[in-house]
PDB file of C-alpha atoms in Angstrom:
ATOM      1  CA  MET U   3      -3.782 -20.488  -2.543  1.00 56.00           C
ATOM      2  CA  ASP U   4      -0.474 -21.726  -1.044  1.00 62.00           C
ATOM      3  CA  ALA U   5       2.468 -19.346  -0.339  1.00 59.00           C
ATOM      4  CA  ARG U   6       4.386 -20.655  -3.313  1.00 61.00           C
ATOM      5  CA  LYS U   7       1.484 -19.102  -5.717  1.00 59.00           C
ATOM      6  CA  GLU U   8       1.257 -16.228  -3.565  1.00 61.00           C
ATOM      7  CA  GLY U   9       4.774 -15.427  -4.014  1.00 60.00           C
ATOM      8  CA  LEU U  10       4.650 -15.926  -7.542  1.00 61.00           C
ATOM      9  CA  LEU U  11       1.592 -13.532  -8.021  1.00 60.00           C
ATOM     10  CA  LEU U  12       3.392 -10.659  -5.980  1.00 62.00           C
ATOM     11  CA  LYS U  13       6.486 -11.297  -8.095  1.00 58.00           C
ATOM     12  CA  THR U  14       4.407 -10.973 -11.260  1.00 56.00           C
ATOM     13  CA  LEU U  15       2.868  -7.707 -10.211  1.00 55.00           C
ATOM     14  CA  PHE U  16       5.880  -5.919  -9.894  1.00 56.00           C
ATOM     15  CA  SER U  17       8.643  -7.699 -11.586  1.00 54.00           C
ATOM     16  CA  ASP U  18       8.561  -5.367 -14.744  1.00 53.00           C
ATOM     17  CA  GLN U  19       8.894  -2.304 -12.711  1.00 53.00           C
ATOM     18  CA  VAL U  20      11.614  -3.700 -10.500  1.00 54.00           C
ATOM     19  CA  ARG U  21      13.418  -4.599 -13.680  1.00 47.00           C
ATOM     20  CA  THR U  22      12.881  -1.138 -15.426  1.00 57.00           C
ATOM     21  CA  TYR U  23      14.625   0.504 -12.314  1.00 50.00           C
ATOM     22  CA  ALA U  24      17.137  -2.074 -11.358  1.00 48.00           C
ATOM     23  CA  VAL U  25      18.977  -2.276 -15.004  1.00 39.00           C
ATOM     24  CA  GLY U  26      22.273  -0.499 -14.308  1.00 45.00           C
ATOM     25  CA  HIS U  27      21.715   0.006 -10.492  1.00 72.00           C
ATOM     26  CA  PRO U  28      22.910  -3.161  -8.646  1.00 80.00           C
ATOM     27  CA  GLN U  29      22.358  -1.322  -5.280  1.00 82.00           C
ATOM     28  CA  VAL U  30      18.516  -1.287  -6.099  1.00 85.00           C
ATOM     29  CA  ARG U  31      18.526  -5.029  -6.444  1.00 85.00           C
ATOM     30  CA  ARG U  32      20.356  -5.525  -3.473  1.00 90.00           C
ATOM     31  CA  TRP U  33      18.404  -3.327  -1.138  1.00 92.00           C
ATOM     32  CA  LEU U  34      15.023  -4.880  -2.442  1.00 93.00           C
ATOM     33  CA  VAL U  35      16.000  -8.430  -1.448  1.00 94.00           C
ATOM     34  CA  PRO U  36      15.181  -7.543   2.388  1.00 97.00           C
ATOM     35  CA  PHE U  37      11.555  -6.541   1.284  1.00 97.00           C
ATOM     36  CA  ILE U  38      11.119  -9.651  -0.880  1.00 96.00           C
ATOM     37  CA  LEU U  39      12.287 -11.890   1.800  1.00 97.00           C
ATOM     38  CA  ALA U  40      10.225 -10.153   4.417  1.00 98.00           C
ATOM     39  CA  CYS U  41       7.048 -10.525   2.094  1.00 98.00           C
ATOM     40  CA  SER U  42       7.937 -14.208   1.703  1.00 97.00           C
ATOM     41  CA  PHE U  43       8.291 -14.574   5.310  1.00 97.00           C
ATOM     42  CA  TYR U  44       4.738 -13.008   5.861  1.00 98.00           C
ATOM     43  CA  PHE U  45       3.122 -15.361   3.372  1.00 97.00           C
ATOM     44  CA  LEU U  46       5.021 -18.547   4.823  1.00 97.00           C
ATOM     45  CA  LEU U  47       4.421 -17.838   8.244  1.00 96.00           C
ATOM     46  CA  TRP U  48       0.759 -16.718   7.591  1.00 96.00           C
ATOM     47  CA  ILE U  49      -0.069 -16.147  11.615  1.00 95.00           C
ATOM     48  CA  PRO U  50      -4.038 -16.630  11.869  1.00 95.00           C
ATOM     49  CA  GLU U  51      -5.804 -13.341  12.174  1.00 92.00           C
ATOM     50  CA  ASP U  52      -7.574 -14.207  15.300  1.00 91.00           C
ATOM     51  CA  GLN U  53      -4.257 -14.413  17.001  1.00 90.00           C
ATOM     52  CA  PRO U  54      -3.281 -10.926  17.433  1.00 95.00           C
ATOM     53  CA  SER U  55      -0.026 -10.257  18.809  1.00 96.00           C
ATOM     54  CA  TRP U  56       3.139  -7.787  18.714  1.00 96.00           C
ATOM     55  CA  VAL U  57       4.871 -10.738  16.910  1.00 96.00           C
ATOM     56  CA  SER U  58       2.149 -10.798  14.074  1.00 97.00           C
ATOM     57  CA  ALA U  59       2.143  -7.080  13.947  1.00 97.00           C
ATOM     58  CA  LEU U  60       5.951  -7.042  13.464  1.00 97.00           C
ATOM     59  CA  VAL U  61       5.655  -9.712  10.583  1.00 98.00           C
ATOM     60  CA  LYS U  62       3.166  -7.768   8.786  1.00 98.00           C
ATOM     61  CA  CYS U  63       4.879  -4.401   9.245  1.00 98.00           C
ATOM     62  CA  LEU U  64       8.414  -5.764   8.273  1.00 98.00           C
ATOM     63  CA  PRO U  65       8.210  -5.523   4.494  1.00 98.00           C
ATOM     64  CA  ILE U  66       6.971  -1.795   4.866  1.00 98.00           C
ATOM     65  CA  LEU U  67       9.781  -1.091   7.173  1.00 98.00           C
ATOM     66  CA  CYS U  68      12.323  -2.480   4.608  1.00 98.00           C
ATOM     67  CA  LEU U  69      11.109  -0.239   2.011  1.00 98.00           C
ATOM     68  CA  VAL U  70      11.838   2.615   4.509  1.00 97.00           C
ATOM     69  CA  VAL U  71      15.481   1.422   4.677  1.00 96.00           C
ATOM     70  CA  PHE U  72      15.552   0.783   0.811  1.00 95.00           C
ATOM     71  CA  LEU U  73      14.667   4.361   0.176  1.00 94.00           C
ATOM     72  CA  TRP U  74      17.181   5.649   2.497  1.00 93.00           C
ATOM     73  CA  ALA U  75      19.752   3.444   1.186  1.00 92.00           C
ATOM     74  CA  VAL U  76      19.249   4.046  -2.631  1.00 91.00           C
ATOM     75  CA  THR U  77      17.902   7.635  -2.961  1.00 86.00           C
ATOM     76  CA  PRO U  78      19.406  10.969  -2.085  1.00 82.00           C
ATOM     77  CA  CYS U  79      17.951  13.009   0.782  1.00 76.00           C
ATOM     78  CA  ARG U  80      15.229  14.972  -1.016  1.00 87.00           C
ATOM     79  CA  SER U  81      11.882  16.176   0.000  1.00 93.00           C
ATOM     80  CA  TYR U  82      10.227  13.526  -2.271  1.00 94.00           C
ATOM     81  CA  SER U  83      11.978  10.745  -0.724  1.00 94.00           C
ATOM     82  CA  TRP U  84      11.249  11.992   2.766  1.00 96.00           C
ATOM     83  CA  LEU U  85       7.581  12.142   2.133  1.00 97.00           C
ATOM     84  CA  LEU U  86       7.431   8.732   0.864  1.00 97.00           C
ATOM     85  CA  GLN U  87       9.108   7.631   3.783  1.00 97.00           C
ATOM     86  CA  GLY U  88       6.690   9.306   5.886  1.00 98.00           C
ATOM     87  CA  ALA U  89       3.993   7.473   3.960  1.00 98.00           C
ATOM     88  CA  LEU U  90       5.682   4.260   4.845  1.00 98.00           C
ATOM     89  CA  VAL U  91       6.078   4.778   8.341  1.00 98.00           C
ATOM     90  CA  CYS U  92       2.373   5.830   8.826  1.00 98.00           C
ATOM     91  CA  SER U  93       1.326   2.576   6.805  1.00 98.00           C
ATOM     92  CA  ALA U  94       3.539   0.610   9.221  1.00 98.00           C
ATOM     93  CA  VAL U  95       1.514   2.209  12.223  1.00 98.00           C
ATOM     94  CA  GLY U  96      -1.766   1.426  10.395  1.00 98.00           C
ATOM     95  CA  ASP U  97      -0.692  -2.240   9.680  1.00 98.00           C
ATOM     96  CA  ALA U  98       0.212  -2.925  13.462  1.00 98.00           C
ATOM     97  CA  CYS U  99      -3.341  -1.055  14.439  1.00 98.00           C
ATOM     98  CA  LEU U 100      -5.298  -3.291  12.275  1.00 97.00           C
ATOM     99  CA  ILE U 101      -4.009  -6.497  13.872  1.00 97.00           C
ATOM    100  CA  TRP U 102      -6.318  -5.615  16.793  1.00 97.00           C
ATOM    101  CA  PRO U 103      -9.885  -5.171  15.670  1.00 94.00           C
ATOM    102  CA  GLU U 104     -10.479  -2.655  18.429  1.00 96.00           C
ATOM    103  CA  ALA U 105      -7.945  -0.501  17.093  1.00 97.00           C
ATOM    104  CA  PHE U 106      -9.514  -0.104  13.527  1.00 97.00           C
ATOM    105  CA  LEU U 107     -10.112   3.405  13.483  1.00 97.00           C
ATOM    106  CA  TYR U 108      -6.483   4.127  14.562  1.00 98.00           C
ATOM    107  CA  GLY U 109      -5.288   2.113  11.719  1.00 98.00           C
ATOM    108  CA  MET U 110      -7.736   3.896   9.385  1.00 98.00           C
ATOM    109  CA  ALA U 111      -6.352   7.308  10.516  1.00 98.00           C
ATOM    110  CA  ALA U 112      -2.733   6.221  10.198  1.00 98.00           C
ATOM    111  CA  PHE U 113      -3.362   5.165   6.507  1.00 98.00           C
ATOM    112  CA  SER U 114      -5.318   8.391   5.954  1.00 98.00           C
ATOM    113  CA  ALA U 115      -1.910  10.148   7.043  1.00 98.00           C
ATOM    114  CA  ALA U 116       0.101   7.996   4.888  1.00 98.00           C
ATOM    115  CA  HIS U 117      -2.153   8.698   1.720  1.00 98.00           C
ATOM    116  CA  LEU U 118      -1.819  12.453   2.642  1.00 98.00           C
ATOM    117  CA  PHE U 119       2.090  12.083   2.634  1.00 98.00           C
ATOM    118  CA  TYR U 120       1.722  10.388  -0.929  1.00 98.00           C
ATOM    119  CA  LEU U 121      -0.690  13.191  -2.055  1.00 97.00           C
ATOM    120  CA  ARG U 122       1.882  15.728  -1.123  1.00 97.00           C
ATOM    121  CA  ALA U 123       4.527  14.011  -2.735  1.00 97.00           C
ATOM    122  CA  PHE U 124       2.820  13.730  -6.140  1.00 97.00           C
ATOM    123  CA  GLY U 125       1.621  17.542  -5.896  1.00 96.00           C
ATOM    124  CA  LEU U 126      -1.361  18.967  -7.603  1.00 95.00           C
ATOM    125  CA  SER U 127      -0.062  19.968 -11.119  1.00 94.00           C
ATOM    126  CA  PRO U 128      -1.295  19.346 -13.617  1.00 95.00           C
ATOM    127  CA  LEU U 129      -4.617  19.137 -12.259  1.00 95.00           C
ATOM    128  CA  GLN U 130      -6.868  17.110 -14.630  1.00 97.00           C
ATOM    129  CA  PRO U 131     -10.098  17.733 -12.871  1.00 96.00           C
ATOM    130  CA  GLY U 132     -11.771  15.216 -15.358  1.00 97.00           C
ATOM    131  CA  LEU U 133      -9.847  12.375 -14.073  1.00 98.00           C
ATOM    132  CA  LEU U 134     -10.808  13.603 -10.496  1.00 97.00           C
ATOM    133  CA  LEU U 135     -14.664  13.314 -11.433  1.00 98.00           C
ATOM    134  CA  SER U 136     -14.222   9.961 -12.874  1.00 98.00           C
ATOM    135  CA  ILE U 137     -12.629   8.715  -9.775  1.00 98.00           C
ATOM    136  CA  MET U 138     -15.476  10.258  -7.400  1.00 97.00           C
ATOM    137  CA  LEU U 139     -18.062   8.804  -9.488  1.00 98.00           C
ATOM    138  CA  ALA U 140     -16.554   5.265  -9.121  1.00 98.00           C
ATOM    139  CA  SER U 141     -15.959   5.966  -5.569  1.00 98.00           C
ATOM    140  CA  LEU U 142     -19.887   6.994  -5.159  1.00 97.00           C
ATOM    141  CA  ILE U 143     -21.003   3.744  -6.776  1.00 98.00           C
ATOM    142  CA  TYR U 144     -18.902   1.759  -4.456  1.00 98.00           C
ATOM    143  CA  TYR U 145     -19.792   3.443  -1.255  1.00 97.00           C
ATOM    144  CA  SER U 146     -23.519   3.362  -2.193  1.00 97.00           C
ATOM    145  CA  PHE U 147     -22.937  -0.580  -1.546  1.00 97.00           C
ATOM    146  CA  LEU U 148     -20.770  -0.187   1.497  1.00 98.00           C
ATOM    147  CA  LEU U 149     -22.473   2.525   3.536  1.00 96.00           C
ATOM    148  CA  PRO U 150     -25.779   0.668   4.206  1.00 97.00           C
ATOM    149  CA  HIS U 151     -23.712  -1.953   5.976  1.00 97.00           C
ATOM    150  CA  LEU U 152     -21.775   0.250   8.262  1.00 97.00           C
ATOM    151  CA  GLU U 153     -22.562   1.138  12.042  1.00 96.00           C
ATOM    152  CA  PRO U 154     -23.632   4.549  12.354  1.00 96.00           C
ATOM    153  CA  ASP U 155     -20.640   5.833  14.006  1.00 96.00           C
ATOM    154  CA  MET U 156     -18.582   4.508  11.189  1.00 97.00           C
ATOM    155  CA  VAL U 157     -20.046   6.211   8.362  1.00 97.00           C
ATOM    156  CA  LEU U 158     -18.131   9.611   8.607  1.00 98.00           C
ATOM    157  CA  PRO U 159     -14.640   8.070   9.198  1.00 97.00           C
ATOM    158  CA  VAL U 160     -15.204   5.650   6.216  1.00 97.00           C
ATOM    159  CA  LEU U 161     -16.193   8.409   4.207  1.00 97.00           C
ATOM    160  CA  ALA U 162     -13.415  10.673   5.200  1.00 98.00           C
ATOM    161  CA  TYR U 163     -10.935   7.895   4.470  1.00 98.00           C
ATOM    162  CA  GLY U 164     -12.548   7.213   1.154  1.00 98.00           C
ATOM    163  CA  LEU U 165     -12.101  10.878  -0.050  1.00 98.00           C
ATOM    164  CA  ILE U 166      -8.587  10.846   0.999  1.00 98.00           C
ATOM    165  CA  LEU U 167      -7.758   7.530  -0.713  1.00 98.00           C
ATOM    166  CA  SER U 168      -9.552   8.800  -3.678  1.00 98.00           C
ATOM    167  CA  SER U 169      -7.517  11.821  -3.887  1.00 98.00           C
ATOM    168  CA  MET U 170      -4.214   9.882  -3.488  1.00 98.00           C
ATOM    169  CA  LEU U 171      -5.384   7.521  -6.593  1.00 98.00           C
ATOM    170  CA  TRP U 172      -5.973  10.763  -8.464  1.00 98.00           C
ATOM    171  CA  ARG U 173      -2.820  12.079  -7.900  1.00 98.00           C
ATOM    172  CA  SER U 174      -0.895   8.921  -8.318  1.00 98.00           C
ATOM    173  CA  LEU U 175      -2.667   8.257 -11.842  1.00 98.00           C
ATOM    174  CA  VAL U 176      -1.611  12.148 -12.901  1.00 97.00           C
ATOM    175  CA  ARG U 177       1.758  11.131 -11.947  1.00 96.00           C
ATOM    176  CA  GLY U 178       1.576   7.935 -13.783  1.00 94.00           C
ATOM    177  CA  GLY U 179       4.417   5.176 -14.073  1.00 92.00           C
ATOM    178  CA  SER U 180       4.597   3.086 -11.122  1.00 94.00           C
ATOM    179  CA  ALA U 181       3.024   5.444  -9.003  1.00 96.00           C
ATOM    180  CA  GLY U 182      -0.320   5.192 -10.940  1.00 97.00           C
ATOM    181  CA  TRP U 183      -0.237   1.616 -10.736  1.00 97.00           C
ATOM    182  CA  GLY U 184       0.616   1.685  -6.949  1.00 97.00           C
ATOM    183  CA  GLY U 185      -2.312   3.952  -6.521  1.00 98.00           C
ATOM    184  CA  VAL U 186      -4.745   1.299  -8.462  1.00 98.00           C
ATOM    185  CA  LEU U 187      -3.520  -1.496  -6.385  1.00 98.00           C
ATOM    186  CA  PHE U 188      -3.706   0.268  -3.097  1.00 98.00           C
ATOM    187  CA  THR U 189      -7.344   1.126  -3.851  1.00 98.00           C
ATOM    188  CA  ILE U 190      -8.090  -2.432  -4.868  1.00 98.00           C
ATOM    189  CA  SER U 191      -6.593  -3.678  -1.624  1.00 98.00           C
ATOM    190  CA  ASP U 192      -8.551  -1.423   0.538  1.00 98.00           C
ATOM    191  CA  GLY U 193     -11.810  -2.076  -1.497  1.00 98.00           C
ATOM    192  CA  VAL U 194     -11.366  -5.743  -1.086  1.00 98.00           C
ATOM    193  CA  LEU U 195     -10.529  -5.261   2.831  1.00 98.00           C
ATOM    194  CA  ALA U 196     -13.670  -2.886   3.308  1.00 98.00           C
ATOM    195  CA  TRP U 197     -15.994  -5.338   1.274  1.00 98.00           C
ATOM    196  CA  ASN U 198     -14.830  -8.436   3.392  1.00 97.00           C
ATOM    197  CA  ALA U 199     -15.108  -6.461   6.781  1.00 96.00           C
ATOM    198  CA  PHE U 200     -18.466  -4.982   6.295  1.00 97.00           C
ATOM    199  CA  ILE U 201     -20.452  -6.644   3.607  1.00 97.00           C
ATOM    200  CA  ARG U 202     -19.489 -10.216   3.164  1.00 96.00           C
ATOM    201  CA  SER U 203     -16.516 -12.486   3.491  1.00 95.00           C
ATOM    202  CA  LEU U 204     -14.879 -13.139   0.357  1.00 95.00           C
ATOM    203  CA  PRO U 205     -12.713 -16.299  -0.482  1.00 93.00           C
ATOM    204  CA  PHE U 206      -8.935 -15.665  -0.488  1.00 95.00           C
ATOM    205  CA  ALA U 207      -9.672 -12.130   0.554  1.00 97.00           C
ATOM    206  CA  ARG U 208      -6.480 -11.793   2.842  1.00 97.00           C
ATOM    207  CA  HIS U 209      -4.382 -13.091   0.027  1.00 97.00           C
ATOM    208  CA  VAL U 210      -5.740 -10.679  -2.348  1.00 97.00           C
ATOM    209  CA  ILE U 211      -5.722  -7.822   0.309  1.00 98.00           C
ATOM    210  CA  MET U 212      -2.066  -8.341   1.178  1.00 98.00           C
ATOM    211  CA  THR U 213      -0.465  -9.114  -2.308  1.00 98.00           C
ATOM    212  CA  THR U 214      -2.130  -6.031  -3.739  1.00 98.00           C
ATOM    213  CA  TYR U 215      -0.920  -3.946  -0.648  1.00 98.00           C
ATOM    214  CA  TYR U 216       2.488  -5.017  -0.734  1.00 98.00           C
ATOM    215  CA  ALA U 217       2.750  -4.583  -4.373  1.00 97.00           C
ATOM    216  CA  ALA U 218       1.186  -1.301  -4.167  1.00 98.00           C
ATOM    217  CA  GLN U 219       3.630   0.110  -1.654  1.00 98.00           C
ATOM    218  CA  LEU U 220       6.616  -1.055  -3.761  1.00 96.00           C
ATOM    219  CA  LEU U 221       5.159   0.468  -6.799  1.00 96.00           C
ATOM    220  CA  LEU U 222       4.596   3.774  -5.001  1.00 97.00           C
ATOM    221  CA  ILE U 223       7.990   4.206  -3.686  1.00 95.00           C
ATOM    222  CA  LEU U 224       9.697   3.104  -6.838  1.00 93.00           C
ATOM    223  CA  SER U 225       8.237   6.534  -7.988  1.00 91.00           C
ATOM    224  CA  GLY U 226      11.026   7.945  -6.113  1.00 88.00           C
ATOM    225  CA  LEU U 227      13.538   6.494  -8.498  1.00 84.00           C
ATOM    226  CA  ARG U 228      12.285   8.169 -11.543  1.00 64.00           C
ATOM    227  CA  SER U 229      14.664  11.317 -11.023  1.00 50.00           C
ATOM    228  CA  PRO U 230      18.385  10.709 -11.524  1.00 51.00           C
ATOM    229  CA  GLY U 231      20.867  10.743  -8.880  1.00 56.00           C
ATOM    230  CA  LEU U 232      20.702   7.297  -7.080  1.00 66.00           C
ATOM    231  CA  LYS U 233      23.126   6.963  -4.440  1.00 63.00           C
ATOM    232  CA  THR U 234      26.169   4.788  -5.104  1.00 53.00           C
ATOM    233  CA  HIS U 235      27.919   2.551  -2.654  1.00 54.00           C
TER     234      HIS U 235
END
């Protein structure tokens, strides 16, 4: 899968959501340009994973940092936006950590913090416990395949992360809209990453992981535009 096809897939995943929010708000379109360019730069440069460096970490984090600036530029300073920005900053730290295999646990901890920020932003009302039970059942099935392949010292951290991720997915689906789709894509991205890392290598795994990841982050933060009152410039 070449970079042109990768960019087309990424565009397809979130073009409808961008169009929905961008109509009537030129500043939204304008401030999304750096994110799109940063994603394109990542896929075009495509630094090999066996060459970890601070340059590769920056290239990987840059689209997420662009989303932090996007939220600052187009949304008022309210608690929901601050929580989304906190999630993005933690995600950028996680992205950097995952460049180095020995920092995998630190990366997982950073993404756990990001999911907790999203969880706090989405809130706990309405509860919808039936949806939570369905998500937990699906998670149990997935982890029944994953856990036998983990080293003993990785079992508890992975289970803890999976619980936090499942909780974020639950609350994002309850919130609905772009948040729901973002939660689903984030879960797919992490699911493919874990399967590829711990069970067996998958073809085009990195393409799938990063495409769904960047699209998920965009969709999650677009939920911050659901309320009226965008900044005007």
